Short mmCIF file of C-alpha atoms in Angstrom, two decimals:
data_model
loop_
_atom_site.label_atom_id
_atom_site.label_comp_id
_atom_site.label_asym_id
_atom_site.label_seq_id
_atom_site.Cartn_x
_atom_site.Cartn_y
_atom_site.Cartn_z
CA UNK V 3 -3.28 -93.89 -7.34
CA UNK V 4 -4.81 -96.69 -9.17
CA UNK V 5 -7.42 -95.40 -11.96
CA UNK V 6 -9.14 -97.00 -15.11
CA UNK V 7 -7.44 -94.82 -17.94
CA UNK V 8 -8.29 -94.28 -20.89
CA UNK V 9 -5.40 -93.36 -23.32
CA UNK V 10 -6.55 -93.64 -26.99
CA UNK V 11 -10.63 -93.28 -28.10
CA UNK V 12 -11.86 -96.22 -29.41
CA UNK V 13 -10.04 -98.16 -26.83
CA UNK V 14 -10.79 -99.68 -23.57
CA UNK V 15 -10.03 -97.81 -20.64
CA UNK V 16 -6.83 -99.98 -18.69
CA UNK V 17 -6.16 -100.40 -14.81
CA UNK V 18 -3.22 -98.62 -13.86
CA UNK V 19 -1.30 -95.67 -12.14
CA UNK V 20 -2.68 -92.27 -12.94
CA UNK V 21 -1.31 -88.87 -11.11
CA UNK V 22 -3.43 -88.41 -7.51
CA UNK V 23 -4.86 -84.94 -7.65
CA UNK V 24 -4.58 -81.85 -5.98
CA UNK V 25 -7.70 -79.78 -4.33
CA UNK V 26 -7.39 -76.25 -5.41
CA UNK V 27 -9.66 -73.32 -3.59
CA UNK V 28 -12.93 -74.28 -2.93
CA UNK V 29 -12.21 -77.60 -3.87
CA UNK V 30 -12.49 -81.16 -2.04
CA UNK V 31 -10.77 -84.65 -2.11
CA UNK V 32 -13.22 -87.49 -2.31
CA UNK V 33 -12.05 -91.01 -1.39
CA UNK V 34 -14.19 -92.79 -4.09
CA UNK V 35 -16.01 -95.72 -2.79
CA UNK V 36 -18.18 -96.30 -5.64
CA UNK V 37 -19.18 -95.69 -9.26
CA UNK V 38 -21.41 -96.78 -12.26
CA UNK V 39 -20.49 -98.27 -15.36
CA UNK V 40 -22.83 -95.92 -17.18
CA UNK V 41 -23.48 -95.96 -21.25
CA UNK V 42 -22.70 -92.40 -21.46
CA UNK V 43 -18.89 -93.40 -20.44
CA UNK V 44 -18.21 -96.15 -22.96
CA UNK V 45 -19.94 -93.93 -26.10
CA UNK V 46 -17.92 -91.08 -24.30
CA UNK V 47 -14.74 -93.44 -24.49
CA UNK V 48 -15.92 -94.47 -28.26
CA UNK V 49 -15.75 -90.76 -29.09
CA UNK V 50 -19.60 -90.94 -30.16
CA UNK V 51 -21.07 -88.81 -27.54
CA UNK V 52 -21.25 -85.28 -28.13
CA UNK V 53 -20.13 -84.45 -25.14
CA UNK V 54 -16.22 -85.94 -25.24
CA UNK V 55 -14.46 -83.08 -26.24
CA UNK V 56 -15.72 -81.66 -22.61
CA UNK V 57 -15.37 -84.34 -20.25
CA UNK V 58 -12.07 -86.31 -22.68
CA UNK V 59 -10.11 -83.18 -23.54
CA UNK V 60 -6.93 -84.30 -23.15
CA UNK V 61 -5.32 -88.05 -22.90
CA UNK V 62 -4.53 -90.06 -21.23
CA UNK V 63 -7.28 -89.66 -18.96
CA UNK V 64 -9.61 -90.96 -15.74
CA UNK V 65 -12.92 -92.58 -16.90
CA UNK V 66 -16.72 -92.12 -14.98
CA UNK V 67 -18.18 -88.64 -14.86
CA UNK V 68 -19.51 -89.33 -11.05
CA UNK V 69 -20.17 -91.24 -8.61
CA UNK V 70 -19.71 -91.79 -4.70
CA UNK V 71 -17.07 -91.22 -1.84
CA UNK V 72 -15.94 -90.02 1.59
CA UNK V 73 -15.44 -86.62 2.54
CA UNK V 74 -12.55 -85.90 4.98
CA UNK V 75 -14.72 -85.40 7.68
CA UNK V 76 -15.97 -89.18 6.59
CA UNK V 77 -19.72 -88.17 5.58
CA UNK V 78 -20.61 -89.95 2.43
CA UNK V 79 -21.41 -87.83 -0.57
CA UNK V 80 -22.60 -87.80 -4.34
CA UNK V 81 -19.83 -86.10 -6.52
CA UNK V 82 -19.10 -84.32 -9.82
CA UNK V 83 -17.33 -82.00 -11.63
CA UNK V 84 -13.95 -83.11 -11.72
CA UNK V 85 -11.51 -81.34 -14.51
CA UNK V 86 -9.79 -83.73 -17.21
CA UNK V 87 -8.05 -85.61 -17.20
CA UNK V 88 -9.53 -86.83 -14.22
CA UNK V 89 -12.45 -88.60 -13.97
CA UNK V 90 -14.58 -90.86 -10.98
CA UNK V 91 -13.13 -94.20 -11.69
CA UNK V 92 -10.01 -93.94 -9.60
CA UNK V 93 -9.01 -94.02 -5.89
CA UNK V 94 -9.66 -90.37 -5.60
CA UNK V 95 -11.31 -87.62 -6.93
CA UNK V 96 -11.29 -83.72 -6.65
CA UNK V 97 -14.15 -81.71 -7.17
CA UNK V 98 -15.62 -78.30 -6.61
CA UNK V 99 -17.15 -78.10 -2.90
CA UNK V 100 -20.42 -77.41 -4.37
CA UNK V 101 -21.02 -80.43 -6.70
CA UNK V 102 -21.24 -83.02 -3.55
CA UNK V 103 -24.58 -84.59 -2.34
CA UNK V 104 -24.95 -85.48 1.07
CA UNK V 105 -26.31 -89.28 0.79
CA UNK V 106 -28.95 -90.24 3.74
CA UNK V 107 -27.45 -92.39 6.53
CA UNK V 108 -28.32 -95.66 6.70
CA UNK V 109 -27.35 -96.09 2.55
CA UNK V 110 -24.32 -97.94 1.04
CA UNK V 111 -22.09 -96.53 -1.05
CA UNK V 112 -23.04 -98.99 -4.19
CA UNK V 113 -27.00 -98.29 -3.74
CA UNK V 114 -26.17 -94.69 -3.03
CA UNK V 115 -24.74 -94.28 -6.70
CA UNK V 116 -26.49 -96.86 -8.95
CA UNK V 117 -29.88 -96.10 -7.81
CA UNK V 118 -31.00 -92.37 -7.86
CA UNK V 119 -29.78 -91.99 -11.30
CA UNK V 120 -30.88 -94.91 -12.81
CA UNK V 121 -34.51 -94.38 -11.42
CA UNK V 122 -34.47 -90.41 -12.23
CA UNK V 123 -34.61 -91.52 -15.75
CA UNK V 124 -38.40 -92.58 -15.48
CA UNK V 125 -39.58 -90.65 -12.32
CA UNK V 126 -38.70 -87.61 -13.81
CA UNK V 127 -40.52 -87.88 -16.93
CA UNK V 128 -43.59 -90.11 -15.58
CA UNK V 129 -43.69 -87.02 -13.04
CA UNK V 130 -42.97 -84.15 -14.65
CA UNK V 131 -42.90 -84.81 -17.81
CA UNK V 132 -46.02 -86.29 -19.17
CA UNK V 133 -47.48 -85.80 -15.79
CA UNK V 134 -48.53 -89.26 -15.61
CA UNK V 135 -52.42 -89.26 -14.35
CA UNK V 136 -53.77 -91.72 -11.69
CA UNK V 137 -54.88 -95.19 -13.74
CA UNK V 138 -53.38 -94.39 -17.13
CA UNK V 139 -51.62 -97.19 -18.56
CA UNK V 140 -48.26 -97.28 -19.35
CA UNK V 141 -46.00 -99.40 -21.34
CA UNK V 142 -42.53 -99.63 -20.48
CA UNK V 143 -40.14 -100.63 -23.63
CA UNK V 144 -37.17 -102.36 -22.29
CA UNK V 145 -38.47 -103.37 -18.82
CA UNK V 146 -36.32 -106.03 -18.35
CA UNK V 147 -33.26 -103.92 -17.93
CA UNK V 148 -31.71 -101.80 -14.90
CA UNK V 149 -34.05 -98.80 -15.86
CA UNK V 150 -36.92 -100.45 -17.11
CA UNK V 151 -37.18 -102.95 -13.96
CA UNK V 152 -37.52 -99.43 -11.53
CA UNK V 153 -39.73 -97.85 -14.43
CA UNK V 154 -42.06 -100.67 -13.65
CA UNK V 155 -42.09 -99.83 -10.13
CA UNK V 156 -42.08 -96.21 -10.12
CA UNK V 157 -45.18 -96.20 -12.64
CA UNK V 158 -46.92 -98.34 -10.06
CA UNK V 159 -45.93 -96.28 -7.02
CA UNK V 160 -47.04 -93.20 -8.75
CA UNK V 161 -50.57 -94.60 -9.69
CA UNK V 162 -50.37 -95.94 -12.70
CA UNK V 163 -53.59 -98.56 -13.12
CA UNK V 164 -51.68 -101.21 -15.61
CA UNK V 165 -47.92 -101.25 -16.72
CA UNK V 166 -46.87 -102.70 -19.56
CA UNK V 167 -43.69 -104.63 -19.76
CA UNK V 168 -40.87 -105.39 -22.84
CA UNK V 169 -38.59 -107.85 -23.09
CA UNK V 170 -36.63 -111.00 -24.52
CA UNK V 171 -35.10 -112.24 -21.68
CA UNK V 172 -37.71 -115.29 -20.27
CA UNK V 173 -36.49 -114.96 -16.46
CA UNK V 174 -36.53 -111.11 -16.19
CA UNK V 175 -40.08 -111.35 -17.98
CA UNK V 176 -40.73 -113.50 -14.79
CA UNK V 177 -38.97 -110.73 -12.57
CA UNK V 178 -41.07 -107.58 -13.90
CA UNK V 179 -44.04 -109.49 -13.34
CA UNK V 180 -42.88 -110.20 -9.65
CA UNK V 181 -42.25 -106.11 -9.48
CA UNK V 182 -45.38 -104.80 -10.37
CA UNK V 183 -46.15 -105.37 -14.59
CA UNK V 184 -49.86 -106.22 -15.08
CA UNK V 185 -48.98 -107.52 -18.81
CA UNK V 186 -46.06 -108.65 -20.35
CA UNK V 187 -44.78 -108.65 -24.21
CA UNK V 188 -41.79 -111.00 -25.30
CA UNK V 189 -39.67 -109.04 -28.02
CA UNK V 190 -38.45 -112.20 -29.74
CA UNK V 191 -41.70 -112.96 -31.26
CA UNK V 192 -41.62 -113.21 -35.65
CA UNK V 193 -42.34 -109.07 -36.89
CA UNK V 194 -45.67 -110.37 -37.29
CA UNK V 195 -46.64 -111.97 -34.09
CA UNK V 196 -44.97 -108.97 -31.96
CA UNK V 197 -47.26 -106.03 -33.98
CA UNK V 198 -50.08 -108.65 -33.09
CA UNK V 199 -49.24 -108.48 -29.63
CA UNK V 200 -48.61 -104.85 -29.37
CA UNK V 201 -51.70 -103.64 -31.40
CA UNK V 202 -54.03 -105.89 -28.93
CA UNK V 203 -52.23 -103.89 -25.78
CA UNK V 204 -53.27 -100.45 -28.29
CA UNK V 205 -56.85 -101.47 -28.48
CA UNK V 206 -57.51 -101.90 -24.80
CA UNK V 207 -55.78 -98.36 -24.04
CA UNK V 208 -52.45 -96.87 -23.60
CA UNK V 209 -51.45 -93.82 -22.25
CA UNK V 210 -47.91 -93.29 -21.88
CA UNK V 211 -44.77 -95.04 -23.28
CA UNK V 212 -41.14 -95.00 -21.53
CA UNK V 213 -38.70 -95.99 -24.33
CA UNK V 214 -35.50 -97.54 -23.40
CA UNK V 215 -34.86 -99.20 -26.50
CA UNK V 216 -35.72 -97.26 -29.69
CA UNK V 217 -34.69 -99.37 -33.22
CA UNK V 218 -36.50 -102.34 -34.27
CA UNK V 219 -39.33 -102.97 -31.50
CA UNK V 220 -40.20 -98.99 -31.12
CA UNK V 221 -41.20 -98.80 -34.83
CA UNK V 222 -43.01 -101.70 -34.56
CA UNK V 223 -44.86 -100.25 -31.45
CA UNK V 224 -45.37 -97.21 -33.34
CA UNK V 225 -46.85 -98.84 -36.43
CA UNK V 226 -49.10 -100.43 -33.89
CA UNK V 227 -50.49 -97.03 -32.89
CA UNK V 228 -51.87 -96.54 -36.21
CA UNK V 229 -55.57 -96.52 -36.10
CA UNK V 230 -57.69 -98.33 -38.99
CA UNK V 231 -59.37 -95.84 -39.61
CA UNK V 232 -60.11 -91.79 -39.43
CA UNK V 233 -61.48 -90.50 -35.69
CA UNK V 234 -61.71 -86.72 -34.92
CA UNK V 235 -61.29 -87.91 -31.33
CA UNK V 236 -57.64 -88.65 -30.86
CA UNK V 237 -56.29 -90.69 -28.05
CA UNK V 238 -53.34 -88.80 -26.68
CA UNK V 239 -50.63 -91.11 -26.54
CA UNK V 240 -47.10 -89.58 -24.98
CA UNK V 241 -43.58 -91.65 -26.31
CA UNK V 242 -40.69 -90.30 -23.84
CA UNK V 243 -37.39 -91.56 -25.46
CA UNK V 244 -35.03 -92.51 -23.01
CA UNK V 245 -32.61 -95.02 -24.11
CA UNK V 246 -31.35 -96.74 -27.79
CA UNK V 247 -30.51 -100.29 -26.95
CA UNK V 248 -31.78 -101.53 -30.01
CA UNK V 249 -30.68 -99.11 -32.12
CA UNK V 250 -30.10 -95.22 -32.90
CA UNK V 251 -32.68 -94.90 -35.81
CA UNK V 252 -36.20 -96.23 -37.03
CA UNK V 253 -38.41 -95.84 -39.52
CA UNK V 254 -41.42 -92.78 -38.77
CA UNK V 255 -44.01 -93.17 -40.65
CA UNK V 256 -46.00 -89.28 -41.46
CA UNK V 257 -49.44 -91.01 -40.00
CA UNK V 258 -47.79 -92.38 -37.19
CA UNK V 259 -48.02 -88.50 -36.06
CA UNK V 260 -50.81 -87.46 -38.00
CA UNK V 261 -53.42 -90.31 -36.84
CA UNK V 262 -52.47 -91.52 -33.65
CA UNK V 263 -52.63 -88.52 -31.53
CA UNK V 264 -48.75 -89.94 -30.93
CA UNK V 265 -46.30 -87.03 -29.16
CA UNK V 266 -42.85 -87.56 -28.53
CA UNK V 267 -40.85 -86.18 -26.14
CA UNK V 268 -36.96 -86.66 -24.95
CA UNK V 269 -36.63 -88.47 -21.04
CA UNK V 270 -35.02 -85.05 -19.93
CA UNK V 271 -37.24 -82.40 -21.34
CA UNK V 272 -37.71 -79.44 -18.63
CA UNK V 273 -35.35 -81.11 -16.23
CA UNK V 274 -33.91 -78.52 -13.44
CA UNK V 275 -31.64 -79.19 -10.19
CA UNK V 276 -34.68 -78.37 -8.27
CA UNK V 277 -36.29 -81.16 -9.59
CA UNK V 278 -33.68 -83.59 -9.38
CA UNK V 279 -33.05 -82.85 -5.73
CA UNK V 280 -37.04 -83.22 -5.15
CA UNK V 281 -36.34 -86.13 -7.40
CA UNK V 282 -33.97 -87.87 -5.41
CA UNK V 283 -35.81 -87.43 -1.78
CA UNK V 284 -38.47 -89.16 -2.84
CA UNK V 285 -36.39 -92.12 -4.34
CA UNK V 286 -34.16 -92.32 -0.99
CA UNK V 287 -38.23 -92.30 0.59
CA UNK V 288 -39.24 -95.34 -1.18
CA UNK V 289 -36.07 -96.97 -0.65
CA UNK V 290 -36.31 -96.58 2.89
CA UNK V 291 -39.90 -97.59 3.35
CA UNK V 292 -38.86 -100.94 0.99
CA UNK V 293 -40.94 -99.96 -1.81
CA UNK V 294 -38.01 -100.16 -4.62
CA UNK V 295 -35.70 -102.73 -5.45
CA UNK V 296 -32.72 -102.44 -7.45
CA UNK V 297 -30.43 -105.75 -8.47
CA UNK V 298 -26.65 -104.74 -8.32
CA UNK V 299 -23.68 -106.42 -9.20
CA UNK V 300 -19.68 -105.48 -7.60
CA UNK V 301 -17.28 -105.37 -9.46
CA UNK V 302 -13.76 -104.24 -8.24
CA UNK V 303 -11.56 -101.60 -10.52
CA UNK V 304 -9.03 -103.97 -11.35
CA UNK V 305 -11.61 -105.57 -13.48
CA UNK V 306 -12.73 -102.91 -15.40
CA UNK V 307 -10.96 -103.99 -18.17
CA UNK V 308 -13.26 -107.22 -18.61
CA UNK V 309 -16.57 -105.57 -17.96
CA UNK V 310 -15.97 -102.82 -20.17
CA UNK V 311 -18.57 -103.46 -23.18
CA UNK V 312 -21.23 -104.64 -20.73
CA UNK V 313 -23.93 -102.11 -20.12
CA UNK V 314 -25.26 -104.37 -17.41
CA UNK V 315 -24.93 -107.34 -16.18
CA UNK V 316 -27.60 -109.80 -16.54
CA UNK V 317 -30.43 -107.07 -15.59
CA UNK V 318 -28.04 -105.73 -12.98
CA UNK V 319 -26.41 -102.31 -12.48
CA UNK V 320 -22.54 -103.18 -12.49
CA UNK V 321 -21.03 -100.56 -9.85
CA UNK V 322 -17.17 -100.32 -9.57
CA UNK V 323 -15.56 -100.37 -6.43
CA UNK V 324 -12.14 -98.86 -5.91
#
């Protein structure tokens, strides 16, 4: 079967032959249809995620640790699990019976794996996280990507009274404003300017912040949060960390914590299957009743080798088809 393989870390995975598998007991072949070009792949791939040795064991191997394909009997499913070295960026897959999700009819393959996942990483911890309250504001930090453009409109759908939107990109600015953000902040303002901006969103009230970018502009939001001077009466502001696009580290200053009333919080904190199967039904409701909109871009396997490096492309989700 065709596959993207990866045969050294540090390299790019390459197009090419790869052993088909073999079901075992309790085990099913998936024709896969579709899959994600996900972050946690290319760090896995990189050999900087901690979680390499388990999916990367041995080499050369199958890329993509999910994604989307037909059952025998034809019914279109989620799947997981699959053993190294074989991953979900090949023709086929086989994984344990019980790590397939039915997906709704009436959904394509590419929407049926880019979307649930990407918005899961905001509705979970909007919802169930921070328990986000009707009319609290929040700001999203990186709104202008994948996630952050269906943060925007999950925060609206689940009542949030003004949303807050990141970004450097002028037309996807213009796109999270079309999607539901009340105010917008441009990231490529001077260090000056963009604390300006942030601490005059801080004065008028913020309640909960979805990070997708960490580095850089999240210390600067944070240094925002400081208040000028000493209140017994805290506002509770909630930071969920979700994502590091502009870096891995920052700078925490000790009265960041101390004076704010700042908490922070990781994007999957108290996360269970239950909730990520109530989780996705109510995504696949929206969808259907044409409340969320996701921007995806195709991109066949034989390509993988060119769209490698990009974690999106040009705000879209790029989805690999076999």
């Amino acid at each position: 079967m065709k596959a993207a393989v990866l045969h050294k870390i540090g390299e790019i995975p390459r197009y090419g032959y790869f052993p088909e598998p073999l079901p075992g007991n309790d085990e099913t072949l998936i024709q896969v249809k579709a899959v994600t070009l996900e972050n946690i792949d290319q760090m896995m791939a990189k050999g900087e995620h901690f979680a390499r040795h388990q999916f990367l064991s041995e080499l050369p191997a199958v890329v993509g640790i999910r994604g989307v394909g037909e059952r025998s009997d034809g019914k279109l499913v989620g799947f997981s699990g699959m053993k190294p070295p074989y991953g979900s960026m090949a023709e086929k897959a086989v994984v344990p019976k019980e790590s397939t999700i039915l997906i709704p009819d009436g959904v394509d393959a590419e929407t049926a794996v880019a979307l649930p996942s990407t918005a899961l990483t905001s509705l979970f911890p909007l919802k169930w996280g921070v328990k986000i309250k009707p009319g609290e504001t929040v700001l999203i930090n990186g709104a202008t990507g994948v996630a952050g453009k269906l943060a925007v409109q999950i925060a609206k759908l689940l009542g949030a009274g003004r949303v807050i939107g990141t970004g450097r990109n002028e037309e996807s600015l213009k796109r999270i404003r079309e999607l539901g953000a009340d105010t917008i902040v441009n990231l490529k303002q001077s260090e000056e300017e963009l604390f300006t901006s942030f601490k005059k969103e801080v004065n008028k009230g913020i309640d909960i912040i979805l990070d997708f970018l960490w580095g850089y502009p999240t210390e600067t939001l944070i240094k925002a949060l400081v208040p000028e001077e000493i209140s017994l009466n805290k506002h509770r502001i909630q930071l969920v960390q979700i994502g590091e696009k502009s870096g891995s580290k920052l700078t925490l200053p000790a009265n960041a914590l101390r004076t704010s009333g700042l908490e922070v919080s990781g994007g999957t904190k108290g996360i269970t299957p239950a909730l990520i199967q109530e989780g996705t039904d109510l995504i696949w409701e929206w969808f259907k009743q044409d409340k969320l909109h996701m921007d995806i871009e195709i991109v066949p396997l034989q390509d993988i080798e060119s769209v490698w490096n990009c974690s999106d492309f040009q705000g879209k989700r790029i989805v690999v088809t076999p």
